[in-house]
PDB file of C-alpha atoms in Angstrom:
ATOM      1  CA  MET A   1      18.637  16.510  16.911  1.00 48.00           C
ATOM      2  CA  ALA A   2      19.462  14.685  13.702  1.00 63.00           C
ATOM      3  CA  SER A   3      20.273  11.017  13.946  1.00 83.00           C
ATOM      4  CA  LYS A   4      22.843   9.077  11.967  1.00 87.00           C
ATOM      5  CA  VAL A   5      21.760   6.258   9.712  1.00 91.00           C
ATOM      6  CA  ILE A   6      23.630   3.691   7.696  1.00 93.00           C
ATOM      7  CA  HIS A   7      22.616   3.216   4.086  1.00 94.00           C
ATOM      8  CA  ALA A   8      23.622  -0.242   2.867  1.00 95.00           C
ATOM      9  CA  PHE A   9      23.272  -0.824  -0.884  1.00 96.00           C
ATOM     10  CA  TYR A  10      22.598  -4.213  -2.447  1.00 95.00           C
ATOM     11  CA  ASP A  11      22.441  -5.151  -6.112  1.00 93.00           C
ATOM     12  CA  ASP A  12      20.399  -8.370  -5.850  1.00 92.00           C
ATOM     13  CA  ASP A  13      17.043  -9.010  -4.190  1.00 92.00           C
ATOM     14  CA  ASP A  14      18.040 -12.478  -2.954  1.00 93.00           C
ATOM     15  CA  VAL A  15      21.127 -11.032  -1.264  1.00 94.00           C
ATOM     16  CA  LEU A  16      18.902  -8.324   0.256  1.00 94.00           C
ATOM     17  CA  MET A  17      16.486 -10.920   1.681  1.00 95.00           C
ATOM     18  CA  HIS A  18      19.370 -12.852   3.217  1.00 94.00           C
ATOM     19  CA  ALA A  19      20.779  -9.584   4.645  1.00 94.00           C
ATOM     20  CA  VAL A  20      17.441  -8.577   6.162  1.00 95.00           C
ATOM     21  CA  LYS A  21      17.186 -11.930   7.920  1.00 94.00           C
ATOM     22  CA  LYS A  22      20.737 -11.645   9.291  1.00 94.00           C
ATOM     23  CA  VAL A  23      20.241  -8.035  10.450  1.00 92.00           C
ATOM     24  CA  LYS A  24      16.952  -8.910  12.171  1.00 93.00           C
ATOM     25  CA  ALA A  25      18.594 -11.958  13.787  1.00 92.00           C
ATOM     26  CA  ALA A  26      21.293  -9.631  15.160  1.00 90.00           C
ATOM     27  CA  LYS A  27      18.491  -7.570  16.804  1.00 89.00           C
ATOM     28  CA  HIS A  28      18.966  -4.395  14.747  1.00 90.00           C
ATOM     29  CA  HIS A  29      15.974  -2.286  13.763  1.00 90.00           C
ATOM     30  CA  ILE A  30      15.643  -1.630  10.023  1.00 92.00           C
ATOM     31  CA  GLU A  31      14.095   1.803   9.479  1.00 92.00           C
ATOM     32  CA  GLU A  32      13.230   1.398   5.805  1.00 92.00           C
ATOM     33  CA  ILE A  33      14.128  -0.519   2.664  1.00 94.00           C
ATOM     34  CA  TYR A  34      13.961   1.185  -0.734  1.00 94.00           C
ATOM     35  CA  CYS A  35      13.515  -1.120  -3.736  1.00 93.00           C
ATOM     36  CA  PRO A  36      13.143  -0.562  -7.480  1.00 93.00           C
ATOM     37  CA  PHE A  37      10.404  -3.238  -7.571  1.00 93.00           C
ATOM     38  CA  PRO A  38       8.340  -5.183  -5.018  1.00 91.00           C
ATOM     39  CA  VAL A  39      10.250  -8.018  -3.361  1.00 93.00           C
ATOM     40  CA  HIS A  40       8.042 -10.954  -2.399  1.00 93.00           C
ATOM     41  CA  GLY A  41       8.331 -11.847   1.287  1.00 92.00           C
ATOM     42  CA  LEU A  42      10.270  -8.729   2.298  1.00 92.00           C
ATOM     43  CA  ASP A  43       7.494  -7.504   4.586  1.00 90.00           C
ATOM     44  CA  LYS A  44       7.486 -10.786   6.510  1.00 91.00           C
ATOM     45  CA  ALA A  45      11.284 -10.833   6.722  1.00 91.00           C
ATOM     46  CA  MET A  46      11.231  -7.303   8.157  1.00 91.00           C
ATOM     47  CA  GLY A  47       8.558  -8.304  10.681  1.00 89.00           C
ATOM     48  CA  LEU A  48       5.969  -5.798   9.448  1.00 89.00           C
ATOM     49  CA  ALA A  49       2.353  -6.242  10.500  1.00 89.00           C
ATOM     50  CA  PRO A  50      -0.041  -7.432   7.794  1.00 87.00           C
ATOM     51  CA  THR A  51      -1.997  -4.734   5.995  1.00 85.00           C
ATOM     52  CA  ARG A  52      -5.680  -4.092   6.614  1.00 87.00           C
ATOM     53  CA  LEU A  53      -6.328  -2.619   3.172  1.00 87.00           C
ATOM     54  CA  ALA A  54      -8.300  -5.690   2.076  1.00 90.00           C
ATOM     55  CA  ILE A  55     -10.747  -5.170   4.953  1.00 94.00           C
ATOM     56  CA  THR A  56     -11.246  -1.532   4.002  1.00 95.00           C
ATOM     57  CA  SER A  57     -11.765  -2.549   0.379  1.00 95.00           C
ATOM     58  CA  PHE A  58     -14.530  -4.940   1.433  1.00 97.00           C
ATOM     59  CA  LEU A  59     -16.153  -2.240   3.559  1.00 97.00           C
ATOM     60  CA  TYR A  60     -15.966   0.266   0.692  1.00 98.00           C
ATOM     61  CA  GLY A  61     -17.612  -2.290  -1.592  1.00 97.00           C
ATOM     62  CA  CYS A  62     -20.402  -2.761   0.960  1.00 98.00           C
ATOM     63  CA  VAL A  63     -20.913   1.013   1.061  1.00 98.00           C
ATOM     64  CA  GLY A  64     -21.159   1.036  -2.740  1.00 97.00           C
ATOM     65  CA  LEU A  65     -23.701  -1.799  -2.680  1.00 97.00           C
ATOM     66  CA  VAL A  66     -25.859  -0.045  -0.087  1.00 97.00           C
ATOM     67  CA  ILE A  67     -25.743   3.222  -2.034  1.00 97.00           C
ATOM     68  CA  ALA A  68     -26.655   1.375  -5.262  1.00 96.00           C
ATOM     69  CA  ILE A  69     -29.652  -0.328  -3.633  1.00 95.00           C
ATOM     70  CA  ALA A  70     -30.859   2.895  -1.998  1.00 95.00           C
ATOM     71  CA  MET A  71     -30.378   4.882  -5.213  1.00 94.00           C
ATOM     72  CA  MET A  72     -32.205   2.376  -7.445  1.00 91.00           C
ATOM     73  CA  ASN A  73     -35.030   1.925  -4.936  1.00 90.00           C
ATOM     74  CA  TYR A  74     -35.565   5.668  -4.699  1.00 92.00           C
ATOM     75  CA  ILE A  75     -35.202   6.444  -8.416  1.00 88.00           C
ATOM     76  CA  MET A  76     -36.974   3.457 -10.003  1.00 85.00           C
ATOM     77  CA  ILE A  77     -39.530   2.473  -7.336  1.00 84.00           C
ATOM     78  CA  GLU A  78     -40.463   5.489  -5.195  1.00 85.00           C
ATOM     79  CA  ASP A  79     -39.731   8.694  -7.112  1.00 85.00           C
ATOM     80  CA  TRP A  80     -40.498   7.877 -10.741  1.00 83.00           C
ATOM     81  CA  PRO A  81     -41.786   4.330 -11.324  1.00 79.00           C
ATOM     82  CA  GLN A  82     -42.080   3.489 -15.003  1.00 76.00           C
ATOM     83  CA  ASP A  83     -43.815   0.750 -16.948  1.00 74.00           C
ATOM     84  CA  ILE A  84     -40.953  -0.528 -19.117  1.00 72.00           C
ATOM     85  CA  GLY A  85     -41.852  -3.280 -21.582  1.00 71.00           C
ATOM     86  CA  GLY A  86     -45.037  -4.134 -19.706  1.00 71.00           C
ATOM     87  CA  LYS A  87     -43.124  -4.739 -16.474  1.00 68.00           C
ATOM     88  CA  PRO A  88     -44.363  -2.303 -13.831  1.00 68.00           C
ATOM     89  CA  SER A  89     -42.042  -1.166 -11.047  1.00 71.00           C
ATOM     90  CA  PHE A  90     -44.098  -1.936  -7.963  1.00 76.00           C
ATOM     91  CA  SER A  91     -41.349  -3.361  -5.745  1.00 79.00           C
ATOM     92  CA  PHE A  92     -37.594  -3.616  -5.594  1.00 82.00           C
ATOM     93  CA  ILE A  93     -37.624  -7.424  -5.337  1.00 82.00           C
ATOM     94  CA  GLU A  94     -39.615  -7.833  -8.577  1.00 80.00           C
ATOM     95  CA  ASN A  95     -37.039  -5.772 -10.469  1.00 81.00           C
ATOM     96  CA  MET A  96     -33.914  -7.125  -8.762  1.00 84.00           C
ATOM     97  CA  PRO A  97     -32.594  -9.055 -11.816  1.00 84.00           C
ATOM     98  CA  ALA A  98     -32.492  -5.820 -13.817  1.00 83.00           C
ATOM     99  CA  PHE A  99     -30.673  -4.018 -10.977  1.00 87.00           C
ATOM    100  CA  ILE A 100     -27.875  -6.575 -10.468  1.00 92.00           C
ATOM    101  CA  PRO A 101     -25.475  -5.094 -13.066  1.00 93.00           C
ATOM    102  CA  ILE A 102     -25.847  -1.632 -11.509  1.00 93.00           C
ATOM    103  CA  MET A 103     -25.251  -3.018  -8.009  1.00 95.00           C
ATOM    104  CA  PHE A 104     -22.140  -4.847  -9.195  1.00 97.00           C
ATOM    105  CA  GLU A 105     -20.727  -1.818 -11.007  1.00 97.00           C
ATOM    106  CA  LEU A 106     -21.253   0.572  -8.096  1.00 97.00           C
ATOM    107  CA  THR A 107     -19.741  -1.944  -5.667  1.00 97.00           C
ATOM    108  CA  VAL A 108     -16.594  -2.149  -7.800  1.00 97.00           C
ATOM    109  CA  PHE A 109     -16.586   1.617  -8.436  1.00 98.00           C
ATOM    110  CA  PHE A 110     -16.719   2.541  -4.745  1.00 98.00           C
ATOM    111  CA  ALA A 111     -14.191  -0.112  -3.701  1.00 97.00           C
ATOM    112  CA  ALA A 112     -11.676   0.898  -6.384  1.00 97.00           C
ATOM    113  CA  HIS A 113     -11.912   4.653  -6.056  1.00 97.00           C
ATOM    114  CA  LEU A 114     -12.004   4.767  -2.266  1.00 97.00           C
ATOM    115  CA  MET A 115      -9.094   2.287  -2.095  1.00 95.00           C
ATOM    116  CA  VAL A 116      -6.953   4.582  -4.254  1.00 93.00           C
ATOM    117  CA  ILE A 117      -7.772   7.521  -1.980  1.00 94.00           C
ATOM    118  CA  THR A 118      -7.088   5.411   1.136  1.00 93.00           C
ATOM    119  CA  PHE A 119      -3.771   4.202  -0.269  1.00 90.00           C
ATOM    120  CA  PHE A 120      -2.602   7.738  -1.042  1.00 90.00           C
ATOM    121  CA  LEU A 121      -3.666   9.037   2.390  1.00 90.00           C
ATOM    122  CA  ARG A 122      -2.142   6.062   4.231  1.00 88.00           C
ATOM    123  CA  SER A 123       1.118   6.392   2.293  1.00 85.00           C
ATOM    124  CA  ARG A 124       1.133  10.168   2.778  1.00 86.00           C
ATOM    125  CA  LEU A 125       1.398  10.731  -0.970  1.00 85.00           C
ATOM    126  CA  TRP A 126      -0.054  14.213  -1.216  1.00 83.00           C
ATOM    127  CA  PRO A 127      -0.167  16.133  -4.493  1.00 84.00           C
ATOM    128  CA  PHE A 128       3.098  17.980  -5.167  1.00 86.00           C
ATOM    129  CA  LYS A 129       4.919  16.111  -2.398  1.00 85.00           C
ATOM    130  CA  GLU A 130       8.658  15.840  -2.893  1.00 86.00           C
ATOM    131  CA  ALA A 131      10.189  12.379  -3.068  1.00 81.00           C
ATOM    132  CA  GLU A 132      11.697  10.929   0.109  1.00 82.00           C
ATOM    133  CA  ASN A 133      13.996   8.601  -1.775  1.00 85.00           C
ATOM    134  CA  PRO A 134      17.528   8.956  -0.340  1.00 89.00           C
ATOM    135  CA  ASP A 135      19.305   7.778  -3.506  1.00 88.00           C
ATOM    136  CA  VAL A 136      18.152   7.758  -7.125  1.00 88.00           C
ATOM    137  CA  ARG A 137      19.779   4.380  -7.785  1.00 89.00           C
ATOM    138  CA  THR A 138      16.980   2.693  -5.832  1.00 90.00           C
ATOM    139  CA  THR A 139      14.575   3.531  -8.649  1.00 88.00           C
ATOM    140  CA  ASP A 140      16.798   1.753 -11.166  1.00 90.00           C
ATOM    141  CA  ASP A 141      18.809  -1.257 -10.029  1.00 90.00           C
ATOM    142  CA  HIS A 142      19.900  -0.999  -6.356  1.00 93.00           C
ATOM    143  CA  PHE A 143      18.269  -1.838  -3.044  1.00 95.00           C
ATOM    144  CA  LEU A 144      18.908   0.343  -0.005  1.00 95.00           C
ATOM    145  CA  MET A 145      18.573  -0.736   3.614  1.00 95.00           C
ATOM    146  CA  GLU A 146      18.404   2.121   6.131  1.00 94.00           C
ATOM    147  CA  ILE A 147      19.400   1.346   9.724  1.00 92.00           C
ATOM    148  CA  GLU A 148      19.647   3.885  12.543  1.00 90.00           C
ATOM    149  CA  ILE A 149      22.955   3.956  14.442  1.00 88.00           C
ATOM    150  CA  HIS A 150      22.865   3.718  18.246  1.00 83.00           C
ATOM    151  CA  GLY A 151      26.554   3.656  19.160  1.00 80.00           C
ATOM    152  CA  ASN A 152      27.127   0.368  17.322  1.00 80.00           C
ATOM    153  CA  GLU A 153      28.553   1.776  14.108  1.00 85.00           C
ATOM    154  CA  GLN A 154      31.513  -0.562  13.537  1.00 87.00           C
ATOM    155  CA  ASP A 155      29.649  -3.747  14.497  1.00 88.00           C
ATOM    156  CA  LEU A 156      26.821  -2.809  12.188  1.00 90.00           C
ATOM    157  CA  MET A 157      29.164  -1.996   9.294  1.00 90.00           C
ATOM    158  CA  ASP A 158      30.954  -5.343   9.726  1.00 90.00           C
ATOM    159  CA  LEU A 159      27.622  -7.174   9.779  1.00 92.00           C
ATOM    160  CA  LEU A 160      26.416  -5.391   6.629  1.00 92.00           C
ATOM    161  CA  LEU A 161      29.668  -6.117   4.783  1.00 92.00           C
ATOM    162  CA  ASP A 162      29.265  -9.759   5.798  1.00 92.00           C
ATOM    163  CA  THR A 163      25.784  -9.847   4.276  1.00 92.00           C
ATOM    164  CA  GLY A 164      26.999  -8.744   0.842  1.00 91.00           C
ATOM    165  CA  ALA A 165      26.440  -4.987   0.790  1.00 92.00           C
ATOM    166  CA  VAL A 166      28.109  -3.418  -2.257  1.00 93.00           C
ATOM    167  CA  GLU A 167      28.306   0.048  -0.675  1.00 92.00           C
ATOM    168  CA  ILE A 168      27.807   1.455   2.832  1.00 92.00           C
ATOM    169  CA  ASN A 169      27.301   5.152   3.600  1.00 91.00           C
ATOM    170  CA  ILE A 170      26.716   6.958   6.872  1.00 90.00           C
ATOM    171  CA  THR A 171      24.414   9.975   6.595  1.00 89.00           C
ATOM    172  CA  GLU A 172      22.401  12.329   8.774  1.00 86.00           C
ATOM    173  CA  LYS A 173      18.683  11.723   8.721  1.00 77.00           C
TER     174      LYS A 173
END
């Protein structure tokens, strides 16, 4: 069964922030907000949980560091030790200063690349996926607030008009 949603359009991000606060204060659930650019503080105003992407980035960096250490130890110390410039490769600790740039680069490489993959998977942005944007104006200059209707259509429309919505549409989701 398809549900009805109200699409309220706004033309200013400050008006949108004020509207989100009023709608949340009236105990309505906002399904989604589509914006042409990131709006600072919108996630907190909507009551969204903080993201854990920074934690995963740290963990991916740790994985990169461990792989760099294991790779350099195996290649330069165990498998094929070389006498470079009169400095023999007898232990990892003796050669650590020369390995620091490689450890740094692989830490950054793993964190960056795995974060991109995680972001795309978490956002469900598969290759060749069609856009879920309900109105093309939200990629240019309008903000859209999507609220599901639960028998409170007129009250919700009055509230949204009060908050400064420039256009209100009712559509099937």
